[in-house]
Coordinates of C-alpha atoms and ligand atoms in Angstrom, one line a residue:
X93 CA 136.7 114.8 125.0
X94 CA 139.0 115.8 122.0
X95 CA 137.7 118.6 119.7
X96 CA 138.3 117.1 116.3
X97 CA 138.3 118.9 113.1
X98 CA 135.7 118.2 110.4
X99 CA 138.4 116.1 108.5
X100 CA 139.1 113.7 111.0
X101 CA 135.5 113.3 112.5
X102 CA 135.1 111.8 108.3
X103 CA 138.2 109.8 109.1
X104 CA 137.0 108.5 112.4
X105 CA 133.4 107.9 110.4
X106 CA 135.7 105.6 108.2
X107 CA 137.1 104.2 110.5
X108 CA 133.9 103.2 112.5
X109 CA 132.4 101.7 109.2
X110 CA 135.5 99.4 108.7
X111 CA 134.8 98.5 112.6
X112 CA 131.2 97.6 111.9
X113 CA 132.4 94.5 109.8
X114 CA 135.0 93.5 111.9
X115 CA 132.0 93.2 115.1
X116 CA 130.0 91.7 112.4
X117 CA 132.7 89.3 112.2
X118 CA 133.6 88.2 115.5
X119 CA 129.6 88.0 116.5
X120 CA 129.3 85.5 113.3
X121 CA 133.3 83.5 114.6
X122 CA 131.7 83.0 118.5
X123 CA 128.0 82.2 116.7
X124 CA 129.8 79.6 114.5
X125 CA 132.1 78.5 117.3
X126 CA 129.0 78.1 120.0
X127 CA 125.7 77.8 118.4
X128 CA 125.8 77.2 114.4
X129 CA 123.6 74.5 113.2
X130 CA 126.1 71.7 111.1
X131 CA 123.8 72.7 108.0
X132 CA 124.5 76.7 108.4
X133 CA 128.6 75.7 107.9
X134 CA 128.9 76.5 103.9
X135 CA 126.8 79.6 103.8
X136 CA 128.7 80.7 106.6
X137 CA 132.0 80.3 105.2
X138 CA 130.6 82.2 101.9
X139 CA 129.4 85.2 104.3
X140 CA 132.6 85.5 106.0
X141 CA 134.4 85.5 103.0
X142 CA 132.6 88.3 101.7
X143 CA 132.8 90.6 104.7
X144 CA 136.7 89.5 105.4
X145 CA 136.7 91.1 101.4
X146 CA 134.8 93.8 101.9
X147 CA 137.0 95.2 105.2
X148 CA 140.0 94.5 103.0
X149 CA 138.7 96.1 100.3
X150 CA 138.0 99.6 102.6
X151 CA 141.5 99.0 104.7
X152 CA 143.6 99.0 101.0
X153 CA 141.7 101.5 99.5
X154 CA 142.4 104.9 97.3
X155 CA 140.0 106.4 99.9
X156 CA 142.2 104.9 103.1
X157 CA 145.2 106.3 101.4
X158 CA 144.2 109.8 100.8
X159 CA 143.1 109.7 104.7
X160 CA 146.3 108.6 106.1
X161 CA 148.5 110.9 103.8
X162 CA 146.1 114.0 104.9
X163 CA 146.0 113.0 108.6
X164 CA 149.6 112.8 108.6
X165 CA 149.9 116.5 106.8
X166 CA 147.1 118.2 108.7
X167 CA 146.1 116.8 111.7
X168 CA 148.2 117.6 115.3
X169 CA 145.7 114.8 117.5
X170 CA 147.6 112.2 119.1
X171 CA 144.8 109.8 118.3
X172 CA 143.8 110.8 115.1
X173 CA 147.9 110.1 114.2
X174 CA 148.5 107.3 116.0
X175 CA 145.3 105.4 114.4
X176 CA 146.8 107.0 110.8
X177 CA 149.7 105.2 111.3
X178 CA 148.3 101.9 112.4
X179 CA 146.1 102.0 109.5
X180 CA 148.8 102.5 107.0
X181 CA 150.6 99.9 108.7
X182 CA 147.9 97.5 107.3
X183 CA 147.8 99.1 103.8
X184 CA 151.1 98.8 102.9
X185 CA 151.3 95.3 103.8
X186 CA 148.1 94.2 102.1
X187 CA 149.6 95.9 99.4
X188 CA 152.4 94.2 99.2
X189 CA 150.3 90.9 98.4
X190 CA 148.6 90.9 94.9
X191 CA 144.5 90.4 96.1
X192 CA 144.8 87.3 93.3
X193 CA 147.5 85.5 95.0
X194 CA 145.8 86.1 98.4
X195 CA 142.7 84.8 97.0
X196 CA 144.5 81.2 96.0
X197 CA 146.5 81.3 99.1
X198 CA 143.3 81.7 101.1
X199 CA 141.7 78.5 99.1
X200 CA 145.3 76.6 99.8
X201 CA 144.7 76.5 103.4
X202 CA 141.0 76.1 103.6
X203 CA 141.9 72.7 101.7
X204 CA 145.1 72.6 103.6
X205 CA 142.7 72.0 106.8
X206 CA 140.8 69.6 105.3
X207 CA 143.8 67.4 104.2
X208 CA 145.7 68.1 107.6
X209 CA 142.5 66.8 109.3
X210 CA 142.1 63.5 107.1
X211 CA 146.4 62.8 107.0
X212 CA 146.0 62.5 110.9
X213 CA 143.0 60.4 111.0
X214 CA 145.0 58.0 108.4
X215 CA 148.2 59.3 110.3
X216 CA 149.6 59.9 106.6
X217 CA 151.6 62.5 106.9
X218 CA 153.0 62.3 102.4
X219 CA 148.6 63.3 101.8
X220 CA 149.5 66.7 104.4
X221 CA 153.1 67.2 102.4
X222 CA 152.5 68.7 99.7
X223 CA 150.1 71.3 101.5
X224 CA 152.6 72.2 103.7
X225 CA 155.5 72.6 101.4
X226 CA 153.2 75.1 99.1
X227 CA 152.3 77.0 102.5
X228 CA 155.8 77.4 103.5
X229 CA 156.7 78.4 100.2
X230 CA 153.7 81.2 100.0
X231 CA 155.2 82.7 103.2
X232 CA 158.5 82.8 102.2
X233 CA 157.5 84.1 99.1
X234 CA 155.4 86.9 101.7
X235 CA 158.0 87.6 103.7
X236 CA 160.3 88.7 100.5
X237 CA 157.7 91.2 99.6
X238 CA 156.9 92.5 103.3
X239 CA 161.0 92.8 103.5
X240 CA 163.4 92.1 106.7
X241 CA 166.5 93.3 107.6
X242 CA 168.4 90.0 108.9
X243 CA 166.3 87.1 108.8
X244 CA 163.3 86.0 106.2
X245 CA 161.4 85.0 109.6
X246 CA 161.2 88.1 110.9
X247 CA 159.0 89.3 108.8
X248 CA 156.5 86.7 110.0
X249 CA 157.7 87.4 113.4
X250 CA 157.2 90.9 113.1
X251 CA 153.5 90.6 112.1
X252 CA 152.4 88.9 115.1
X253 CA 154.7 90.1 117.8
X254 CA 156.2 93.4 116.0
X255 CA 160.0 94.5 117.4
X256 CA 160.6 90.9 117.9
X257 CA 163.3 89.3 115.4
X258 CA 165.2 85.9 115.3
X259 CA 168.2 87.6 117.1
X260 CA 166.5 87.8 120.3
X261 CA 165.0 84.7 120.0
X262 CA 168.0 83.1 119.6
X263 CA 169.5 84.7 122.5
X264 CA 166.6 84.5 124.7
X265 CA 165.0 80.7 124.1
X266 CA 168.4 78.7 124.3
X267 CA 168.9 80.1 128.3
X268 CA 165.3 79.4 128.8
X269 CA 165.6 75.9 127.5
X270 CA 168.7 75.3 129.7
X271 CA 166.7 76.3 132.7
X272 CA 164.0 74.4 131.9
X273 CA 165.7 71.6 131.6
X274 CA 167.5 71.8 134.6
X275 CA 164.2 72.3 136.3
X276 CA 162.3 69.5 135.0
X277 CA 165.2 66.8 135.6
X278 CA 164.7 68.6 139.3
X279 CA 161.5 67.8 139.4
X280 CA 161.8 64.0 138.4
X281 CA 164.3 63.6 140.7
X282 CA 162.2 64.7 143.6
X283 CA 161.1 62.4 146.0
X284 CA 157.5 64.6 146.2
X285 CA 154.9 62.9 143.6
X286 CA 152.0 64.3 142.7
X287 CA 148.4 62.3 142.1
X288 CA 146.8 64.0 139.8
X289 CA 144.4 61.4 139.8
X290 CA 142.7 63.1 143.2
X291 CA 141.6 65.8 140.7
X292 CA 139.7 63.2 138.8
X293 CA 136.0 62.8 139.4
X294 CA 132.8 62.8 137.9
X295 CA 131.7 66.6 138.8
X296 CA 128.8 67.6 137.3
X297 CA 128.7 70.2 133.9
X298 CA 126.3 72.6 135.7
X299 CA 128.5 72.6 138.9
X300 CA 131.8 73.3 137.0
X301 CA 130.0 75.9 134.9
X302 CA 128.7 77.4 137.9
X303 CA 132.3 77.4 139.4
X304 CA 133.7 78.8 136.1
X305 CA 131.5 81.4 136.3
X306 CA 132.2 82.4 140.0
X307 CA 135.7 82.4 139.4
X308 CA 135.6 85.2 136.6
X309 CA 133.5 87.0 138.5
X310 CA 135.4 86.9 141.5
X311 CA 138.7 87.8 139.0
X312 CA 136.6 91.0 137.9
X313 CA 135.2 90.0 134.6
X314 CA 132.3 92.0 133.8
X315 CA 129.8 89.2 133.4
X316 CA 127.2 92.1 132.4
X317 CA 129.6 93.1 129.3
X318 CA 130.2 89.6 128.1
X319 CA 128.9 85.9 128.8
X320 CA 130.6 81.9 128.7
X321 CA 129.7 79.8 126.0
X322 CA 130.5 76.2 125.3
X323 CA 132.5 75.3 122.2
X324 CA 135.3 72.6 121.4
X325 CA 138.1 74.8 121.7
X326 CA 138.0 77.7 124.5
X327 CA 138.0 81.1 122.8
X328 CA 137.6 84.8 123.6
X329 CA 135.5 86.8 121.4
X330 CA 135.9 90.9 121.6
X331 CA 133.4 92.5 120.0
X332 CA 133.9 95.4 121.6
X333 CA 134.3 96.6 125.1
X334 CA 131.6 96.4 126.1
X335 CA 131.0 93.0 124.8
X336 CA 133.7 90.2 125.3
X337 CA 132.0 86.8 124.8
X338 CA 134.0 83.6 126.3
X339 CA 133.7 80.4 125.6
X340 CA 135.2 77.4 127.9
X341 CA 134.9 73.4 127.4
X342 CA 133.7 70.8 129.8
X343 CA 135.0 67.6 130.8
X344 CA 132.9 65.0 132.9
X345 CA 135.7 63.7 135.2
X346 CA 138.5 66.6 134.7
X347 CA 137.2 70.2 135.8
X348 CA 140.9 71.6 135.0
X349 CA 139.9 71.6 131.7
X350 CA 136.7 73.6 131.4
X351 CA 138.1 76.2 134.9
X352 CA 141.3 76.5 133.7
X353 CA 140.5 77.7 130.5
X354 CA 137.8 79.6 131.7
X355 CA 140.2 81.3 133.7
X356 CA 142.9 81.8 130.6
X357 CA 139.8 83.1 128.1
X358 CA 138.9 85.8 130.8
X359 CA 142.3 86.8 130.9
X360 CA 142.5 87.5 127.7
X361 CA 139.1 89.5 128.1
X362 CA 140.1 91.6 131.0
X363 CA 142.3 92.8 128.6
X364 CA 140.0 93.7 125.6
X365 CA 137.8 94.9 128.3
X366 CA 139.7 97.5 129.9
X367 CA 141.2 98.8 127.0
X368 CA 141.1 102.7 126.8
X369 CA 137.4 103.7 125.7
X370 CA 139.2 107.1 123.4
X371 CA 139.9 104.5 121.5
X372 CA 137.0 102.4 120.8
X373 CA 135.8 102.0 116.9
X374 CA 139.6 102.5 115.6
X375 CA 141.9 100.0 115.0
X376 CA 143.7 100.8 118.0
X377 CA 141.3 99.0 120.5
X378 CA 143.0 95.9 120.2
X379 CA 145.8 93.9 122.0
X380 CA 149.3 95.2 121.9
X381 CA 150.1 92.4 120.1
X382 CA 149.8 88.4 120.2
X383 CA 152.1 88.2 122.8
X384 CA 151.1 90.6 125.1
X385 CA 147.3 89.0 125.3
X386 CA 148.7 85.8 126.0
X387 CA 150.7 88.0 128.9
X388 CA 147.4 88.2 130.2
X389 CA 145.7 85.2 129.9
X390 CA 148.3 82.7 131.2
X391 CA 149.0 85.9 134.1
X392 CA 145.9 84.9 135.6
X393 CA 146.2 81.2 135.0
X394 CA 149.6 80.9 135.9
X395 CA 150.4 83.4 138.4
X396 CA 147.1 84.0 140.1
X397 CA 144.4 81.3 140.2
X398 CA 147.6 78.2 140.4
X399 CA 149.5 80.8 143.1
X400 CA 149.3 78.5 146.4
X401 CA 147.7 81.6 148.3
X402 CA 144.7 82.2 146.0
X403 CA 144.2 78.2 146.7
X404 CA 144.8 78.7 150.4
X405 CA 141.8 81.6 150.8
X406 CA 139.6 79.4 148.2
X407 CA 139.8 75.6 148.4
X408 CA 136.7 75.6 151.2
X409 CA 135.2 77.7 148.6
X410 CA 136.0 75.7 145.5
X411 CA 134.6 72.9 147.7
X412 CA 130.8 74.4 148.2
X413 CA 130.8 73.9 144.1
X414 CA 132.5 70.8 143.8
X415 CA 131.5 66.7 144.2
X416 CA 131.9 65.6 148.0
X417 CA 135.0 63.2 146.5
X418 CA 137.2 66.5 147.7
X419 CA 136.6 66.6 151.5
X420 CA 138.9 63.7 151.1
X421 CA 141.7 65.7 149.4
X422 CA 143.7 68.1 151.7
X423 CA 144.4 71.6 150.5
X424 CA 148.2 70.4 150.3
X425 CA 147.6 66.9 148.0
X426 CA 145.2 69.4 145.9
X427 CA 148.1 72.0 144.9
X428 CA 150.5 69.3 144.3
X429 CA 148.2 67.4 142.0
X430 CA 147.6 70.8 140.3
X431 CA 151.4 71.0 139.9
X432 CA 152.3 68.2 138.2
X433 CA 154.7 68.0 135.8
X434 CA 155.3 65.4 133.1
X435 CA 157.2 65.1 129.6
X436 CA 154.4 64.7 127.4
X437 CA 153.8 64.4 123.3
X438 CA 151.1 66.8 123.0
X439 CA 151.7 70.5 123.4
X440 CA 148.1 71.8 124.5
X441 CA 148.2 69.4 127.7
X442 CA 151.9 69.9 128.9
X443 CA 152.1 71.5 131.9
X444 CA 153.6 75.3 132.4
X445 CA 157.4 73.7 132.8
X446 CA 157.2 71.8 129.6
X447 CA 155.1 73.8 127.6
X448 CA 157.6 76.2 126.0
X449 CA 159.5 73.5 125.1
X450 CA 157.0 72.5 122.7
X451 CA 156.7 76.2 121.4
X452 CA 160.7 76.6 121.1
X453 CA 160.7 73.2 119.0
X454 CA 158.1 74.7 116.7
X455 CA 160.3 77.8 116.1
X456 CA 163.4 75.8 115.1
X457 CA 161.2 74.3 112.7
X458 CA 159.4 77.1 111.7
X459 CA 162.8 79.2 110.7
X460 CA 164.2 76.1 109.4
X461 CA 161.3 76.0 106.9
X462 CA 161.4 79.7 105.6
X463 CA 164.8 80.0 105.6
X464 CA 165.2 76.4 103.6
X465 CA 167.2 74.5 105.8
X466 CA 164.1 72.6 106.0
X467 CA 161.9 70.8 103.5
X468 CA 158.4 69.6 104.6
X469 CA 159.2 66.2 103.8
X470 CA 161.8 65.7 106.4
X471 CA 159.5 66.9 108.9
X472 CA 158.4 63.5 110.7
X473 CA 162.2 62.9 111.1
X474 CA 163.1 66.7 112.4
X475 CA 160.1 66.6 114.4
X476 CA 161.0 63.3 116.2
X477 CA 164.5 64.0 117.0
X478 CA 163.5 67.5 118.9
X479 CA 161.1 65.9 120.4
X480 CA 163.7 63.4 121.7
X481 CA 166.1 66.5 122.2
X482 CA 163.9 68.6 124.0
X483 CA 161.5 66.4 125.9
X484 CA 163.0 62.6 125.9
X485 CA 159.6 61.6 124.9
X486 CA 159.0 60.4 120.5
X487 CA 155.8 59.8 119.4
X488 CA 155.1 56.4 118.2
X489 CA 152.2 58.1 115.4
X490 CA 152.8 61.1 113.1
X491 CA 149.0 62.0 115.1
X492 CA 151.1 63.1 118.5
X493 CA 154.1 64.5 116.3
X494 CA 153.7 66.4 113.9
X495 CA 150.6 66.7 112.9
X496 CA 149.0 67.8 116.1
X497 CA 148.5 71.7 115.8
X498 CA 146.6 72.9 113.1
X499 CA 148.6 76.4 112.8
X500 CA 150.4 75.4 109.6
X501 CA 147.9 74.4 107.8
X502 CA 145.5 77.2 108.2
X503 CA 149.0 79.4 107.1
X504 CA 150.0 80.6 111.0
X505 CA 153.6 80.8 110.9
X506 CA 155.3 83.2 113.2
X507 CA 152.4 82.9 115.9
X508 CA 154.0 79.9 117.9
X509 CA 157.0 82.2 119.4
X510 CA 153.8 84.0 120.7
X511 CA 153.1 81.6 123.2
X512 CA 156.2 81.6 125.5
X513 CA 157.0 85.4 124.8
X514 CA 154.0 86.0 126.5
X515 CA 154.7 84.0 129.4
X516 CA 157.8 85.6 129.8
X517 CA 155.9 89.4 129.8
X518 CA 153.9 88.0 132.4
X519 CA 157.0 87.1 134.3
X520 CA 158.3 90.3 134.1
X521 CA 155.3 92.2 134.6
X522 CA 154.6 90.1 137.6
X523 CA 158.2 91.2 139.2
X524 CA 157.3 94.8 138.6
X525 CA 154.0 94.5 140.0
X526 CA 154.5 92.8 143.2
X527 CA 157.0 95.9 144.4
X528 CA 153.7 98.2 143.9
X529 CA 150.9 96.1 145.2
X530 CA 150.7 93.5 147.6
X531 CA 150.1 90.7 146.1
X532 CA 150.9 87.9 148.3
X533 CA 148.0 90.2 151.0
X534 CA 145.8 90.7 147.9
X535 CA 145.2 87.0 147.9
X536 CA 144.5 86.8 151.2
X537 CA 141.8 88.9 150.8
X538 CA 140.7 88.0 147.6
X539 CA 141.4 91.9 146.7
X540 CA 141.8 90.9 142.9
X541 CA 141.0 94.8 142.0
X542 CA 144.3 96.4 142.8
X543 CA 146.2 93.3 140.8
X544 CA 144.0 94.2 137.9
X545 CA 143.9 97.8 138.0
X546 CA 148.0 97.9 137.7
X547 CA 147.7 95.9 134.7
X548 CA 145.1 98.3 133.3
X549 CA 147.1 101.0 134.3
X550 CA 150.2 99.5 133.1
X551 CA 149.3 97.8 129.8
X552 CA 145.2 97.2 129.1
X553 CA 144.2 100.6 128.8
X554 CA 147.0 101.9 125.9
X555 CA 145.4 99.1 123.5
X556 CA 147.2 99.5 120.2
X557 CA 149.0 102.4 120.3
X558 CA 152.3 101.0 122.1
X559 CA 154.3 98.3 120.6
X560 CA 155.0 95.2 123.0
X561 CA 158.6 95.6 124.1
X562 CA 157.7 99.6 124.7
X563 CA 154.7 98.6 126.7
X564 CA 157.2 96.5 128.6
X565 CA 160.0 98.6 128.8
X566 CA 157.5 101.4 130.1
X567 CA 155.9 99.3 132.5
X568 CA 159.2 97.3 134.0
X569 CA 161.8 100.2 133.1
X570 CA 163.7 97.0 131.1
X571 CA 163.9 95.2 128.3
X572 CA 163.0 92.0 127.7
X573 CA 164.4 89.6 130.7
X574 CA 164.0 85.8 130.7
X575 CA 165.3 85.6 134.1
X576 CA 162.3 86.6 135.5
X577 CA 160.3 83.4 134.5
X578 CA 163.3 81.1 135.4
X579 CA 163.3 82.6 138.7
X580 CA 159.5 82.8 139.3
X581 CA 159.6 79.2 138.2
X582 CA 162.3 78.1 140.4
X583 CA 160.8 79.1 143.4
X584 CA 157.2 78.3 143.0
X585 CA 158.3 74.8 141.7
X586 CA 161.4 74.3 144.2
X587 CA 159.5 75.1 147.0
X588 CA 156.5 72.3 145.9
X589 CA 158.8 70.0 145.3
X590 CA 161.2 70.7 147.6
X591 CA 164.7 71.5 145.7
Ligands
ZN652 ZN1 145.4 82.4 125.0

């Protein structure tokens, strides 16, 4: 245990204050995702609003300032400096950002929401226009005061997955797109189809929540430091580390969707939960960044509980939960039909070859918009023909096009790159990995401990205090590689469908 002086045991005291409201505020966001009454709703909002101020207030403060500029001058503890700098990170960019303006931006998109929610129901997009074109012009307007050096996006960029820019997304998503492409047309081609109505069966909410609850134990969440929740859209909720709620939904005839994401959520809180415990109570016991917990939630999804060999020591397992409907299907027709791949409209069901090409569509719009190549009111148009471009597949309704994620209206832009970066840590990551532990025997044994440990050891337990490409570069001894998902992919979808 660190000796700290009496200076920065008031600075840590600070610290631990602002963390008080931001628990307070995650128990209150999985409470209003999993239990609120509809008539607790408004007063919620109002208490949230006032909390979010308050920790806003403490993070921009005179106060916060004189710590950070005394840390830096006096203090010679790793920790102590490496929370100062996070935390004047934070100050100078909430700085940048007059509290007024944040205040009417803030009312924008909670209206924004509303009017996103009701132009889809009426699948109107000119009611959702003028929302959006206001939003995009507040984050452009954003991004000129937190500054760039190339592009206006990377400023947004640089919030969610800092050391990211538009350079290497350009050089990076255009190869992935051409291999995903080539691997989907292989996959239609294929004379293998898969049924992916075997997977469909009534099976019973208790069951599948029983299941879901097996498989994060067997994964090594620590059901003891956290619990599963039902709620309309699967979430993790990390209080702290000792406390990392998850929440999964259930679907009558589809268990994919409630074990799946079951799976996905406890990735994300293996991570929160293994984070170093030095740094518990600062702002530094947190994800890397955006990218890096979705490393970790689509690692286990993806690249663990969908790897062939996890299925192969599991399915007579799986079956002792599951209705009598699969002693029918063989172990074979199971993993096919788990594997199926399909050019679809809607980005949260496409499968793991097609999904990025939804999340690289997004980010042509996305920089199209802040740079003002774009205007919102083309949008329907620009949205169709990259659909078309990217996927073959248009939708007929505005509904399955553009107005199917609710990121831009709540303000998210710059999160959506997020998605497939992360996939492609977890790539790379996984490479790395397998030439230290055996992971093909690990699944044999269902010896999930010495997959999870490297990760720890590589990336959970430095929380905050590396950036995500120097996490990566430390754990991989590279920089980022895209080859390293194409190839994954290759072989685990070549070898299904037999190309
Ligand atoms: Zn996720």
């Amino acid at each position: 245990m660190a000796e700290f002086t009496s200076k920065e045991q008031q600075f840590l005291s600070f610290l631990h204050e602002q963390n008080a409201y931001k628990e307070a505020l995650t128990t209150l966001q999985w409470d209003s995702h999993t239990q609120i009454p509809r008539g607790g709703v408004d007063s919620r909002s109002e208490v949230v609003g006032i909390l979010s101020g308050k920790l806003q207030e403490a993070e921009t403060s005179d106060r916060m300032k004189d710590f950070i500029e005394e840390m830096k001058a006096t203090s010679d503890n790793e920790l102590i400096l490496q929370a100062a700098a996070e935390c004047e990170q934070v100050y100078d960019k909430n700085r940048k950002i007059p509290n007024a303006e944040y205040q009417e931006y803030v009312t924008l998109c909670s209206k924004a929401e509303a009017v996103w929610g009701e132009a889809r129901n009426k699948d109107d997009f000119s009611l959702f226009e003028p929302y959006l074109s206001r939003i995009a012009g507040y984050n452009q307007e954003f991004a000129e005061r937190f500054g760039y050096k190339e592009h206006r996006y990377d400023a947004l960029l640089d919030t969610n997955e800092p050391g990211i820019t538009v350079k290497t997304l350009d050089e990076v998503f255009p190869e992935l797109r051409k291999s995903l492409t080539g691997l989907i047309e292989q996959v239609q081609a294929s004379p293998v189809k898969a049924d992916v109505s075997l997977l469909k069966t009534p099976f019973p909410t208790v069951q599948q929540k029983a299941l879901c609850e097996a498989m994060l134990k067997l994964i090594g969440y620590r059901m003891e430091d956290g619990r599963l929740d039902t709620s309309a859209h699967p979430y993790s909720f990390a209080i702290n580390q000792n406390d990392v709620r998850l929440s999964t939904k259930y679907v009558q005839d589809d268990f994919r969707a409630s074990v799946f994401s079951a799976i996905h959520e406890g990735g994300h809180a293996l991570y929160e939960q293994n984070i170093g415990k030095d740094l518990a109570g600062t702002p530094l016991s947190a994800a890397s960044s955006m990218g890096m917990h979705e490393s970790q939630s689509l690692y286990w999804e993806m690249f663990v509980t969908a790897d062939y060999g996890f299925w192969e020591k599991n399915y007579d397992w799986f079956r002792s939960f599951a209705p009598e409907h699969f002693k029918s299907v063989s172990l074979d027709e199971f993993y096919l039909a788990l594997h199926d791949v399909k050019a679809s409209l809607i980005r949260i069901d496409a499968d793991p070859l097609t999904y990025p090409m939804h999340i690289m569509m997004r980010y042509e719009i996305e920089k199209g918009l802040l740079n003002g190549d774009m205007k919102a009111a083309d949008l329907p148009t620009i949205w169709n023909d990259l659909m078309r471009d990217y996927l073959g597949v248009v939708p007929e309704n505005n509904e399955d096009g553009v107005l199917q994620d609710i990121h831009w209206s709540s303000g998210d832009f710059g999160y959506f790159p997020s998605y497939t970066l992360g996939y492609l840590y977890a790539a790379q990551l996984h490479n790395t990995m397998k030439k230290e532990v055996p992971f093909d025997e690990c699944l044999k044994t269902n010896d999930f401990a010495s997959i999870r440990n490297w990760f720890t050891e590589n990336v959970h337990q430095y929380g905050k205090t590396k950036q995500p490409l120097d996490l990566l570069r430390d754990a991989t001894s590279e920089d980022l590689n895209p080859t390293y998902l194409v190839e994954y992919l290759t072989k685990k979808y070549g070898a299904i469908y037999q190309f």
